[in-house]
Structure formats: C-alpha cells, structure tokens
XYZ file of C-alpha atoms in Angstrom:
670
model
C -39.648 -13.910 67.761
C -37.577 -12.007 65.056
C -39.705 -10.911 62.100
C -38.639 -12.311 58.687
C -37.908 -8.874 57.562
C -35.140 -8.384 60.132
C -33.849 -11.516 60.119
C -29.635 -11.544 59.478
C -30.377 -14.675 57.232
C -32.843 -12.620 54.838
C -30.841 -9.469 54.673
C -27.639 -11.493 54.115
C -28.993 -13.599 51.604
C -30.605 -10.681 49.582
C -27.524 -8.434 50.185
C -25.277 -11.114 48.711
C -27.748 -11.904 45.929
C -27.435 -8.264 44.933
C -23.692 -7.935 45.106
C -23.388 -11.029 43.287
C -25.405 -10.127 40.401
C -24.051 -6.666 40.074
C -20.570 -7.754 40.168
C -21.007 -10.850 37.709
C -22.828 -8.807 35.243
C -20.632 -5.761 35.715
C -17.280 -7.485 35.359
C -18.728 -9.862 32.369
C -20.060 -6.469 30.823
C -16.929 -4.975 31.280
C -14.775 -7.727 29.968
C -17.355 -8.849 26.975
C -17.037 -5.172 26.010
C -13.378 -5.041 26.194
C -13.377 -8.219 24.366
C -15.847 -7.075 21.653
C -13.663 -3.850 20.929
C -10.558 -5.827 20.387
C -12.192 -8.135 18.465
C -13.727 -5.720 16.052
C -10.128 -4.032 15.696
C -8.610 -7.493 15.197
C -11.603 -8.046 12.315
C -11.344 -4.550 10.630
C -7.292 -4.906 10.798
C -7.599 -8.462 9.175
C -10.175 -6.982 6.675
C -7.612 -4.182 6.121
C -4.695 -6.582 5.423
C -7.086 -8.836 3.242
C -7.746 -5.643 0.687
C -4.535 -4.901 0.579
C -3.271 -8.266 -0.321
C -6.032 -8.438 -3.130
C -4.796 -5.408 -4.308
C -0.784 -6.692 -4.215
C -2.064 -10.235 -5.843
C -3.907 -7.794 -8.590
C -0.852 -5.831 -8.864
C 1.185 -8.958 -9.545
C -1.268 -10.066 -11.883
C -1.028 -6.884 -13.938
C 2.898 -6.861 -14.057
C 2.942 -10.730 -14.932
C 0.552 -9.942 -17.941
C 2.804 -7.062 -18.997
C 5.721 -9.181 -18.659
C 4.239 -11.893 -21.004
C 3.564 -8.995 -23.443
C 7.009 -7.704 -23.050
C 8.426 -11.096 -23.915
C 6.363 -11.414 -26.842
C 7.213 -8.083 -28.172
C 10.757 -8.964 -28.404
C 10.763 -10.754 -31.645
C 9.331 -8.191 -33.695
C 11.026 -6.761 -36.393
C 10.538 -4.907 -39.861
C 9.848 -8.053 -41.449
C 6.545 -8.626 -39.324
C 5.328 -5.331 -39.755
C 5.325 -5.424 -43.682
C 4.903 -8.935 -44.197
C 0.990 -10.208 -43.648
C 1.901 -13.652 -43.750
C 4.823 -13.519 -41.178
C 2.225 -11.397 -38.881
C 0.162 -14.648 -39.315
C 2.817 -16.800 -38.306
C 3.823 -14.585 -35.675
C 0.352 -14.704 -33.992
C 0.415 -18.849 -34.716
C 3.284 -18.546 -32.226
C 1.950 -16.913 -29.293
C -0.139 -19.757 -27.851
C 0.699 -19.265 -24.312
C 0.218 -15.505 -24.937
C -3.320 -16.312 -26.105
C -4.402 -18.444 -23.161
C -3.756 -15.142 -20.945
C -6.194 -12.718 -22.672
C -9.441 -12.534 -24.438
C -7.718 -11.464 -27.780
C -4.093 -10.103 -28.535
C -3.207 -7.852 -31.360
C -0.423 -6.742 -33.150
C -1.026 -2.565 -34.223
C 1.426 -0.299 -36.411
C 2.409 3.116 -35.254
C -0.234 4.818 -37.340
C -3.282 2.509 -35.441
C -3.864 0.119 -37.884
C -4.618 -3.441 -36.608
C -2.074 -5.777 -38.622
C -3.210 -9.154 -36.993
C -5.474 -10.263 -34.065
C -5.781 -13.961 -32.267
C -9.023 -14.902 -30.339
C -10.840 -17.817 -29.635
C -12.214 -17.933 -32.959
C -8.476 -17.909 -34.606
C -6.315 -15.064 -36.397
C -7.953 -12.332 -38.425
C -6.324 -9.543 -40.631
C -9.396 -7.185 -40.765
C -7.773 -4.036 -41.196
C -9.588 -2.387 -38.099
C -8.198 0.835 -36.606
C -7.430 1.920 -32.936
C -5.617 5.039 -33.768
C -8.618 6.849 -32.021
C -8.527 5.112 -28.672
C -6.480 7.159 -26.204
C -5.033 4.227 -24.768
C -3.420 3.728 -27.995
C -2.261 7.592 -28.879
C -0.539 7.460 -24.960
C 1.392 4.395 -25.809
C 2.657 5.758 -29.002
C 3.136 9.356 -27.361
C 4.988 8.113 -24.169
C 6.605 4.976 -25.757
C 5.528 2.759 -22.547
C 2.924 0.482 -21.297
C -0.519 1.692 -20.555
C -3.422 -0.111 -18.510
C -6.494 1.376 -20.277
C -9.550 2.656 -18.824
C -12.769 0.247 -18.780
C -14.328 0.846 -22.287
C -16.596 -1.665 -24.732
C -14.161 -3.633 -26.729
C -13.993 -3.024 -30.555
C -13.405 -6.263 -31.343
C -14.964 -8.171 -28.326
C -18.208 -5.933 -27.800
C -18.176 -6.189 -24.371
C -16.252 -4.621 -21.526
C -13.061 -4.863 -21.289
C -9.329 -3.175 -19.926
C -6.274 -3.307 -22.340
C -2.762 -3.570 -21.722
C -0.320 -2.191 -24.169
C 3.171 -3.043 -24.727
C 5.192 -0.760 -27.287
C 7.360 -2.559 -29.930
C 11.057 -1.323 -29.970
C 11.310 1.015 -33.461
C 12.994 -1.607 -36.129
C 14.181 1.132 -38.474
C 12.601 3.910 -40.687
C 9.694 2.108 -40.925
C 8.460 2.700 -37.535
C 7.501 0.571 -34.753
C 4.506 -1.234 -33.584
C 2.037 -1.627 -30.239
C 1.248 -5.121 -29.059
C -2.095 -5.255 -27.199
C -3.530 -7.732 -24.679
C -7.452 -7.306 -23.946
C -9.205 -8.524 -20.852
C -12.878 -9.311 -20.498
C -14.336 -7.884 -17.496
C -17.301 -9.673 -17.628
C -16.661 -13.227 -19.139
C -12.883 -13.136 -17.812
C -13.514 -11.503 -14.457
C -10.076 -10.397 -12.743
C -11.049 -11.372 -9.253
C -13.544 -14.575 -9.992
C -11.457 -16.620 -7.952
C -11.248 -14.108 -4.784
C -14.748 -13.702 -4.037
C -15.867 -15.388 -0.926
C -19.358 -17.501 -1.143
C -21.301 -18.880 1.673
C -22.694 -22.115 1.877
C -26.216 -20.977 1.339
C -25.204 -19.726 -2.549
C -25.141 -16.574 -1.188
C -21.854 -14.171 -1.472
C -20.273 -13.131 2.252
C -17.558 -11.352 1.063
C -17.956 -9.159 -2.094
C -14.725 -8.136 -3.679
C -14.846 -5.395 -6.045
C -12.368 -3.749 -8.330
C -12.849 0.080 -9.294
C -10.998 2.223 -11.425
C -9.795 5.909 -10.479
C -13.255 7.453 -11.583
C -15.258 4.716 -9.783
C -16.438 2.489 -12.547
C -16.550 -1.240 -11.558
C -14.057 -3.335 -13.240
C -14.495 -6.860 -11.730
C -17.470 -7.931 -9.333
C -18.625 -11.240 -8.199
C -21.693 -10.401 -10.323
C -20.820 -9.827 -13.747
C -23.860 -7.776 -14.604
C -22.269 -4.935 -12.046
C -19.361 -4.393 -14.341
C -18.993 -0.980 -15.758
C -21.436 0.377 -13.289
C -20.708 3.059 -10.527
C -19.194 1.433 -7.628
C -21.326 3.332 -5.316
C -24.062 0.913 -6.336
C -22.862 -1.849 -4.192
C -24.661 -1.928 -1.176
C -22.749 -1.069 1.558
C -19.977 0.871 -0.229
C -21.997 4.089 -0.333
C -20.613 5.874 2.503
C -16.719 4.560 1.752
C -16.919 5.786 -1.468
C -18.753 9.243 -0.754
C -15.802 10.086 1.516
C -13.386 8.448 -0.962
C -14.697 11.083 -3.716
C -14.369 13.972 -1.105
C -11.222 13.230 -0.059
C -10.049 13.593 -4.190
C -10.115 9.936 -5.404
C -6.935 8.991 -4.086
C -5.263 5.589 -5.245
C -3.684 4.728 -1.860
C -1.466 1.865 -1.327
C -1.909 1.727 2.279
C -5.090 -0.177 3.548
C -8.030 0.714 5.908
C -11.540 -0.637 7.033
C -14.301 0.861 8.797
C -17.439 -0.671 10.492
C -20.472 1.689 9.471
C -23.904 1.701 8.428
C -24.077 -2.289 9.059
C -20.876 -3.105 7.053
C -17.497 -3.677 7.479
C -15.428 -2.038 4.395
C -11.885 -2.652 3.622
C -10.321 -0.562 0.683
C -6.653 -0.482 -0.670
C -5.114 0.876 -3.838
C -3.541 -1.052 -6.726
C -0.207 0.757 -7.215
C 0.555 1.111 -11.041
C -2.837 0.606 -12.555
C -4.753 3.378 -10.764
C -7.413 0.928 -9.147
C -9.234 0.242 -5.857
C -9.964 -2.961 -4.267
C -12.938 -2.793 -1.950
C -13.870 -5.566 0.339
C -17.591 -5.507 1.825
C -19.185 -7.575 4.158
C -22.293 -6.978 6.715
C -21.363 -6.447 9.933
C -23.744 -9.198 11.168
C -21.912 -11.655 9.139
C -18.625 -10.804 11.258
C -19.858 -9.622 14.637
C -23.373 -11.493 14.974
C -21.906 -14.441 16.703
C -20.030 -12.473 19.147
C -22.994 -10.080 20.219
C -24.853 -13.413 20.706
C -22.233 -14.905 22.836
C -22.431 -11.394 24.932
C -26.298 -11.946 25.200
C -25.954 -15.361 26.355
C -22.875 -14.529 28.969
C -25.163 -11.795 30.266
C -28.228 -14.363 30.913
C -25.893 -16.607 32.421
C -24.496 -14.275 34.663
C -28.381 -13.319 36.084
C -29.071 -16.662 36.436
C -26.152 -17.500 37.898
C -26.809 -14.386 40.452
C -30.407 -15.989 40.902
C -29.399 -19.268 41.950
C -26.803 -17.827 44.282
C -29.411 -16.297 46.101
C -31.763 -19.205 46.559
C -28.828 -21.257 47.687
C -27.117 -18.714 50.191
C -30.917 -18.280 52.005
C -31.225 -22.241 51.990
C -27.598 -22.386 53.777
C -28.358 -19.365 55.916
C -31.415 -21.123 57.254
C -29.398 -23.989 58.038
C -25.858 -23.118 59.159
C -24.308 -20.513 60.697
C -20.577 -20.652 60.610
C -18.324 -19.705 63.248
C -16.948 -16.417 61.983
C -13.156 -17.414 63.125
C -13.043 -20.665 61.132
C -14.495 -18.822 58.064
C -11.833 -16.384 58.387
C -9.075 -19.102 58.585
C -10.317 -20.869 55.656
C -10.663 -17.333 53.724
C -6.779 -16.504 54.539
C -6.265 -19.785 52.877
C -7.738 -18.402 49.607
C -5.047 -17.626 46.837
C -2.862 -19.344 44.015
C -0.832 -21.326 46.919
C -3.426 -22.063 49.019
C -6.010 -24.902 48.767
C -7.971 -25.940 45.768
C -11.554 -23.673 45.420
C -13.486 -26.802 46.891
C -11.430 -27.851 49.616
C -11.199 -27.086 53.228
C -14.303 -25.270 54.024
C -15.613 -25.684 57.355
C -18.899 -27.191 57.793
C -20.833 -25.159 59.902
C -24.382 -24.369 60.247
C -26.422 -21.337 60.422
C -25.889 -17.968 59.137
C -22.007 -17.787 58.723
C -22.330 -21.345 56.772
C -24.406 -19.362 54.509
C -22.008 -16.422 53.914
C -19.511 -19.157 53.387
C -21.497 -20.687 50.566
C -21.781 -16.937 49.292
C -18.510 -16.337 49.172
C -17.723 -20.077 47.569
C -20.568 -19.181 44.706
C -18.881 -15.930 43.936
C -15.570 -17.437 43.349
C -16.949 -19.870 40.925
C -18.770 -17.015 39.130
C -15.533 -15.576 38.431
C -13.841 -18.712 37.738
C -16.504 -18.620 34.922
C -16.047 -15.595 33.797
C -11.939 -16.341 33.554
C -12.905 -19.141 31.905
C -14.912 -17.196 29.107
C -12.089 -15.052 28.738
C -9.737 -17.592 28.242
C -12.444 -18.765 25.566
C -12.167 -15.619 23.785
C -8.249 -15.746 23.983
C -8.525 -19.119 22.260
C -10.879 -17.419 19.323
C -8.283 -14.607 19.018
C -5.670 -17.268 18.663
C -8.041 -19.015 15.797
C -8.372 -16.029 14.362
C -4.527 -15.396 14.144
C -3.810 -18.813 12.617
C -6.030 -18.145 9.935
C -5.167 -14.556 9.036
C -3.036 -13.742 5.602
C -0.894 -11.246 7.401
C 1.805 -12.256 10.048
C 0.185 -11.549 13.637
C 1.996 -11.817 17.113
C 1.649 -11.316 20.500
C 4.457 -10.366 22.509
C 4.721 -9.672 26.496
C 8.274 -8.816 28.288
C 9.895 -8.909 24.595
C 8.737 -12.754 24.348
C 6.782 -14.582 21.811
C 3.247 -15.738 23.370
C 1.034 -16.003 20.606
C 2.166 -16.355 17.195
C 0.357 -16.909 13.708
C 0.761 -19.376 10.965
C 1.712 -16.564 8.470
C 3.826 -15.040 11.123
C 6.107 -18.141 11.473
C 5.862 -18.666 7.485
C 7.358 -15.137 6.852
C 10.063 -15.885 9.236
C 10.710 -19.683 8.049
C 9.863 -21.430 11.373
C 7.514 -24.449 11.760
C 4.334 -23.227 13.298
C 4.460 -22.693 17.033
C 7.950 -22.906 17.124
C 8.529 -19.219 17.894
C 6.440 -19.479 21.123
C 8.424 -18.521 24.221
C 11.414 -17.219 22.103
C 12.722 -13.680 22.452
C 11.953 -11.145 20.132
C 15.597 -10.289 19.243
C 15.675 -13.877 17.613
C 14.001 -12.237 14.210
C 16.019 -8.787 14.112
C 18.822 -8.573 11.492
C 20.319 -5.742 13.305
C 21.281 -5.511 16.924
C 21.005 -1.562 16.673
C 17.367 -2.033 15.286
C 16.391 -4.315 18.003
C 17.696 -1.826 20.555
C 15.889 1.075 18.799
C 12.581 -0.343 18.459
C 11.723 -0.252 22.759
C 11.921 3.594 22.944
C 10.313 4.305 19.471
C 7.241 2.129 20.247
C 7.299 3.552 23.675
C 7.114 6.862 22.271
C 4.435 6.172 19.738
C 2.082 4.422 22.727
C 2.868 7.278 24.794
C 1.345 9.727 22.136
C -1.572 7.861 21.605
C -0.889 6.071 18.055
C 0.164 2.786 16.734
C 3.780 1.884 16.064
C 4.558 1.728 12.428
C 7.995 0.725 11.114
C 10.208 -0.894 8.488
C 12.978 -3.281 9.647
C 15.405 -5.821 7.961
C 14.271 -9.173 9.495
C 16.056 -12.684 9.798
C 14.721 -15.610 8.470
C 15.669 -19.398 9.905
C 17.665 -20.158 6.946
C 19.721 -16.736 7.580
C 17.554 -14.910 4.681
C 16.602 -11.449 4.938
C 13.784 -9.372 4.169
C 12.161 -5.775 4.741
C 9.384 -6.007 6.858
C 6.773 -3.259 7.787
C 5.972 -3.884 11.440
C 2.659 -2.542 13.173
C 2.253 -2.481 16.796
C -0.835 -1.834 19.150
C -0.921 -1.907 22.663
C -3.462 -4.484 24.688
C -3.902 -1.954 27.290
C -2.718 1.440 26.592
C -2.321 2.336 30.411
C -0.655 -1.301 31.434
C 2.632 -1.547 29.442
C 2.784 -5.075 31.245
C -0.404 -6.220 29.245
C 1.659 -7.028 26.109
C 1.287 -5.925 22.313
C -0.158 -6.853 19.237
C 2.014 -7.222 15.933
C 1.400 -7.230 12.420
C 4.011 -8.244 10.287
C 4.359 -8.083 6.156
C 6.858 -8.529 3.991
C 7.402 -5.434 1.980
C 10.869 -6.025 -0.221
C 9.312 -6.134 -3.650
C 7.115 -3.029 -2.395
C 9.556 -0.707 -0.996
C 11.580 -1.246 -4.532
C 8.821 -0.347 -6.376
C 8.258 3.210 -4.323
C 12.341 3.697 -5.121
C 11.648 3.240 -8.941
C 8.460 5.568 -8.903
C 10.421 8.141 -6.837
C 13.053 8.291 -9.726
C 10.281 8.434 -12.363
C 8.739 11.491 -10.727
C 11.608 13.405 -10.917
C 13.227 12.378 -14.013
C 12.271 13.184 -17.797
C 11.243 9.532 -19.307
C 12.783 10.226 -22.512
C 15.989 11.629 -22.126
C 16.676 10.358 -18.229
C 17.513 14.012 -16.844
C 16.109 15.452 -14.143
C 12.649 17.299 -15.071
C 11.832 20.724 -14.910
C 10.317 20.665 -11.160
C 13.117 18.740 -9.662
C 15.536 21.268 -11.650
C 13.526 23.878 -9.972
C 13.288 22.392 -6.346
C 17.180 21.455 -6.465
C 17.788 25.163 -7.880
C 15.877 26.675 -4.886
C 17.454 24.718 -2.296
C 20.981 25.775 -3.592
C 20.091 29.658 -3.672
C 18.571 29.008 -0.076
C 21.958 27.565 1.122
C 24.339 29.954 -0.600
C 26.528 32.090 1.550
C 28.026 35.612 1.087
C 30.695 35.686 -1.313
C 29.655 32.492 -2.848
C 28.779 32.474 -6.663
C 27.122 29.649 -9.138
C 25.921 29.698 -12.529
C 23.268 28.646 -14.418
C 22.917 27.864 -18.637
C 19.983 27.487 -20.552
C 20.147 25.818 -23.940
C 18.064 25.712 -26.755
C 18.618 23.734 -29.392
C 19.154 25.149 -32.984
C 17.271 23.503 -36.202
C 15.317 21.021 -34.087
C 12.147 21.658 -35.844
C 13.988 20.655 -39.376
C 14.856 17.476 -37.679
C 11.523 16.612 -37.042
C 9.863 17.819 -40.079
C 12.525 16.151 -42.333
C 12.758 12.451 -40.134
C 9.978 12.168 -37.830
C 9.240 13.031 -34.217
C 10.984 9.436 -33.320
C 14.132 10.643 -34.754
C 13.873 13.790 -33.255
C 13.392 11.729 -29.675
C 16.732 10.085 -30.816
C 18.428 13.290 -30.971
C 17.329 14.473 -27.789
C 18.698 11.532 -26.149
C 21.852 12.001 -27.608
C 22.049 15.735 -26.961
C 21.103 14.948 -23.277
C 24.206 12.612 -22.910
C 26.307 14.952 -24.658
C 25.589 17.573 -22.247
C 25.935 15.442 -18.972
C 29.356 14.140 -20.429
C 30.200 17.949 -20.581
C 30.246 18.764 -17.228
C 31.242 17.123 -13.675
C 29.052 14.438 -12.570
C 27.751 16.313 -9.711
C 26.419 19.211 -11.759
C 22.797 19.451 -12.193
C 21.311 18.672 -15.832
C 17.961 18.819 -16.715
C 15.413 18.665 -19.943
C 13.007 21.690 -19.265
C 10.720 20.620 -21.875
C 10.579 20.285 -25.638
C 14.038 21.283 -26.629
C 14.992 23.239 -24.190
C 17.668 22.097 -21.375
C 19.483 23.984 -18.132
C 22.585 23.216 -16.026
C 23.179 24.780 -12.681
C 27.225 24.853 -11.849
C 28.029 24.939 -7.978
C 30.546 27.519 -6.628
C 31.443 28.698 -10.052
C 32.414 32.046 -11.464
C 31.054 33.601 -14.607
C 34.311 33.341 -16.705
C 34.516 29.818 -15.703
C 30.814 29.218 -16.445
C 31.367 30.570 -19.868
C 34.181 28.098 -20.982
C 32.081 25.724 -20.236
C 28.988 27.015 -22.055
C 31.593 26.974 -25.300
C 32.059 23.336 -24.333
C 28.507 22.441 -24.179
C 27.801 24.019 -27.131
C 30.669 22.304 -29.262
C 29.365 19.007 -27.692
C 26.074 19.378 -29.166
C 27.353 20.536 -32.175
C 29.159 17.593 -32.845
C 26.297 15.242 -31.872
C 25.364 13.281 -35.451
C 22.643 10.882 -35.271
C 22.180 8.753 -38.700
C 18.702 7.926 -39.405
C 17.733 6.148 -42.366
C 19.004 7.953 -45.326
C 19.369 11.037 -42.905
C 22.250 12.343 -40.929
C 20.919 14.623 -38.448
C 22.680 17.522 -36.522
C 21.451 20.405 -34.540
C 23.623 23.395 -32.358
C 22.754 25.223 -29.448
C 22.027 28.672 -28.529
C 23.608 28.957 -24.585
C 22.538 31.568 -22.296
C 24.632 32.175 -19.164
C 24.189 34.027 -15.776
C 26.064 34.466 -12.826
C 23.982 33.842 -9.305
C 25.133 35.908 -6.780
C 24.455 34.827 -3.014
C 21.086 36.354 -2.022
C 18.474 38.649 -3.644
C 17.632 36.428 -6.424
C 14.753 33.528 -6.790
C 14.120 30.495 -9.158
C 12.187 32.557 -11.664
C 14.681 35.249 -11.729
C 17.877 33.191 -12.367
C 15.758 31.051 -15.330
C 14.651 34.438 -16.757
C 17.862 35.622 -16.956
C 19.542 32.694 -18.364
C 16.520 32.687 -20.736
C 16.807 36.235 -22.117
C 20.733 35.518 -22.554
C 19.726 32.470 -24.707
C 17.522 34.562 -26.641
C 20.035 37.275 -27.569
C 22.284 34.084 -28.595
C 19.183 33.264 -31.043
C 19.150 36.638 -32.185
C 22.942 36.815 -32.959
C 22.830 34.041 -35.456
C 22.336 30.681 -33.439
C 24.997 28.678 -32.393
C 26.642 31.031 -29.774
C 27.116 31.833 -26.180
C 25.644 34.768 -24.453
C 26.253 35.870 -21.017
C 23.875 38.118 -18.732
C 24.284 39.350 -15.161
C 21.359 39.482 -12.491
C 19.404 41.000 -11.559
C 19.955 43.723 -14.239
C 20.824 41.240 -16.892
C 23.654 43.565 -18.511
C 24.115 41.178 -21.670
C 27.590 40.672 -22.578
C 28.537 39.117 -26.343
C 30.836 36.425 -26.124
C 31.931 34.979 -29.470
C 32.438 30.990 -29.686
C 35.740 29.445 -29.005
C-alpha cells in the first residue's frame, strides 16, 4: 500500500495549494500595490488642484475687493478732500463697500485720516497712517497695495489693508482709500476649511504671507503665528524657506511625515496657500482594504487546498477529458462553471484546483474593477477636469471636465478626443508631443485652445500622465483647467516687468537687454547710435511745484521723446530724469539730427500745474555704435560722457562722442 507521504493526491493537493496561495497573494499584492500608487498620485494631484483652486479663489477675492475700492475712489474730488461734511456724506454713501471690509478710511496725501467708517459708525478722529509702509508705498508708487499683516491702529487686532490711490484732483493733491480686513474675526478662508463629522478639522487650509506669517487659519488663535507651527507643515515650510520662499502659482503636493501637504501661490498678493491633511485620513481606508484583500486571498488559498484534497481522494478524472474542457476556456468558450467532466480520482481533484484558481482570479479582477469604480467616483467629484482616454477616445470623464467643455455629465464617454480641440493642427501635434514627453519619463504639459459644445473657446492647461509607462495601449490620464484669465494676467505682469510704471517707456533692465542683443547681432559695416538725455532744470520743477507735478512733466517728456523717433526705435527711462534712445541702422550725422529734434521736442513741453507753467530743457549726448568691440557699459558710458559735456557747455545742447576713444565733438543747436 502506498504511504500518505508518497500519495499523488497529497502531493498534488499540497503543490496546488502552495501554487494557488502564492499566485493569489502575489497577484493581489502587485495589483493592490500598483493601485495604491495610482490612488496616492491621484490624491496628490487632486490636493494640488484643490490648493491651486483655493489660491485662484483667494486671488479673485482680492481682485474683487480692489475693484470695489477703485469704484468707490472714482467720485472723490477736491471738495470732498477739503470739506469734513462732504467726507461724512461720502462715507454714508459707501454702504456696499462697508459690508466688504471691517472698516474703510479716506486718507489725505500726507497720511491724515479724514474719515473712517466701521461697524460703530463714521468717525473723524484725525489719526495718522503716514508712518505705515503700505501707505508710503501707495503714495510713492501711485498704485494699489496689499499690506503685510499687522495690528490695526483702528481695530487693535490682526489685519491686512488694501489700498487704492485716488487720482489727483488739482494743486491740493490726492488721497488714498483704505479697506481693512480683520484676520481673526473676518477670516479670508473661513468658508473653505473642511471639518469632519466629529467636529475635528480634517483638511486645514492655511494662508501665509511671503515671510511665513499666518494670515488665515480655521483656528483664529493661529493668525500671525509662524506657518511652521501648524502640525504637518514643518518639512514643507523648511524646504520652501531653503528655496528662497518663492511664490509659485503652479501647485504641488507631497506625502511625507504622515501628512499630505499641497501648496500654491496667490499671484499679485505674494501669499501662499497650504492644505494639510493626515495621510491616514486620505489613504487609511485603502490600506485597510489591502490588508483585508490579502487576508481573503490567504483564506481562499487554504480553502482551495482543502477542497482539492477532498476531491482528489474521491475522483481522478481522465486527463484527456480534462484537457478537452481546458481547451474550451477563454472568452469565446463555455461559462466558467459549465462543462466540466464529473471524473473521480486525482484528475477530478486537479479539475477542482483549476476551477478554484480561475475563481480566485475572477475575484482579483472584480477587486480591480472595484478600484476602477472608486477612481471614477474620485474623478466625478474632483474640482479639476479629469479624463481617461485609450486609443484617442474618452473612456472615463469627470463631471468637471464635462462642465468645462459644456457637455452633460457622461456625454463625452466613447467620443473621440478630437472633438474638444479648436484647431486640427493642435490635435495632430498633441500625439507626437505626448509620446516624446512619456518617452523622456516626464508628464506632458501644454496649453491649447479648446472648443466648447456651444462653440465658445477657452485656453486650457492640459496635463497628461500614462497609466503604464511601458504600455502605451494602457491609456492616459488627463487633467484640464481653464487658464484663459491666468495667461492674460501673466502677459500683463510680463509687460510691467519690462516697462517703467510712471512713463510707460521700457525700463533700464529691458533697455540694456535689448541693447546687448543689438550689439550681438550687428554685422561688419553696420552702424547704430545711442542718445543719452538728461533733463535740465528738473529739480526746480520738483522744488517749486512738487513731485506730482514733476511726475507729470516726466510723463509728457516721455511722450515727446517717443514721438520724435520712429515707432520701432527703443526709447527708455533709465531712472530719475535720465532717458536713453537706441537708433538702429543709423550713422552719426543722422543721429545728431535726431538728437536736435529730441532736444527741441523736450524744450517745447509746457505743463500747466495750478499757477505754474512748467518746462525743462534737455542735454543730449550722442555716440555712434560700430559693429564689434563694444559692450553695453561702453555705449552707455560714452553717451553719458557726451551728455556731461553738453551740461558743461551750458545745458540744452547736443554733444557727440565716438567709441571707444570717446573723442568729443561740439555740435551747436540747430
């Protein structure tokens, strides 16, 4: 008699049980681990999108408040600034504005508070804010300011102040309209903090300024404290500080030290939005599901081993019949539970092992399908448009994606991706660009013009990430957001960075950049010229009529300079009352004629300011720029020395020099 140790039934049962256990556990582990990575990344992307959305909402709120201040500043005139009764009437008429701020104040150009309106009424107590940095910056720059956090002089609690300069109304000067936001009792983000059903804050949304002070927090007691004091933010804030505290509009999110932290910059206000939530709150459910799935897999393996042993004792099916049934497996064959031979013996036990293995695999596939359903649920509630495409057709589309494109929920499923692109050329270019990005191991990011269902268009930022880097057929996950307003704002910021705020001319940095580019591209035999203009008697204008009058003179001189040369010539304000012009494809004789034209144009500028008629002259230095052998500093130094000679010669004159020896040649006006 055969021993139990040598029994084929026992060996098959034990071997099959081990194989089933290993396959179920390994497959389950790999699939769950892969699903965990995708789930974690989806959560990080979602949290980054949430932080960016909050930053956008906050920026829009600041913009709306500034718009309200600008509208309220429009009616202010000289009568209001000089008449206390008119100031009270003006404040009485600001009912809507008073609901937006903790208090509003009208302040004269010297910092004296003319009138204040808050919840207790209207006051004229004569306080002064002339020492406040935000007020001095507003007066000096002539533009709105969002202040740093401070203890309010009127409210005696943490505040930020929004300022709006009132246009000058005559010789009496202008004013500044202030709007105060309390950070403790009027939290900027009180309506955006998430709270759990047990009353604890699940997601903490924190706003901090560039120095790291908290401006807004679900707990008002945290306001004005360092942002690194918030649990979970220490590591992220430390890295941010090491990076130089950049205010980046693009969001990012990390999962470290037990917390998921997302951050995004608030453009224009130099604030940062942080969102922090414990990793357990977001990923704990999935991790519990992983442990339960592995436990079920182990139980299934043990159960399969026992059933195999029982069937092997009773049945051993003929191997050829089992082979025939095995050949019938597949998508076009018999259903899983049908057509198996009722064979006894060890072959029957082997049949059972195969059937149980297939059932276990079906359960794993069902578990994966459940994970996909959860992903669809996340996508349907995400604040950013998410979609999954395969073979250039939509298979899963979030509600927000449909809303951005004007389609009913689910209407895009099964449709070709070409449907949403406004340009055929853009659509054809996306494929190669995406393939190049994925091949380089990076996600795809690009801006495109998209077409809504009603024919409207918008600029969207499209992010793409492959489901499986090694399998292009696995599909792609996309994120989409409307960046039309954001891109326009970026263009405006780029113009501001390169131009002088007072005159609208290009500033010194951009002038030197363009001059350097001209020098680098000049070919042998080519010439150009540079003019350096220093205004005469400009200090007398400031001393006699004030800096506001001087600013007006600078603006009109800038217009006269620009009108004196061709539209494609580079005209810049270098600083103070110094200007410069670069003339391309111009020799010294032609440049000298243009310099006299410029000098005469400045001489003819007359600004009427109250009882004054203000005018200035111009000392102009001219140098010819040869091709090669000269740099930006040499050109500016040569033109400046020639201008200095014009000053020494009695002002309101033109002097020419040459490079590099700077040989000075006297040129009489006219």
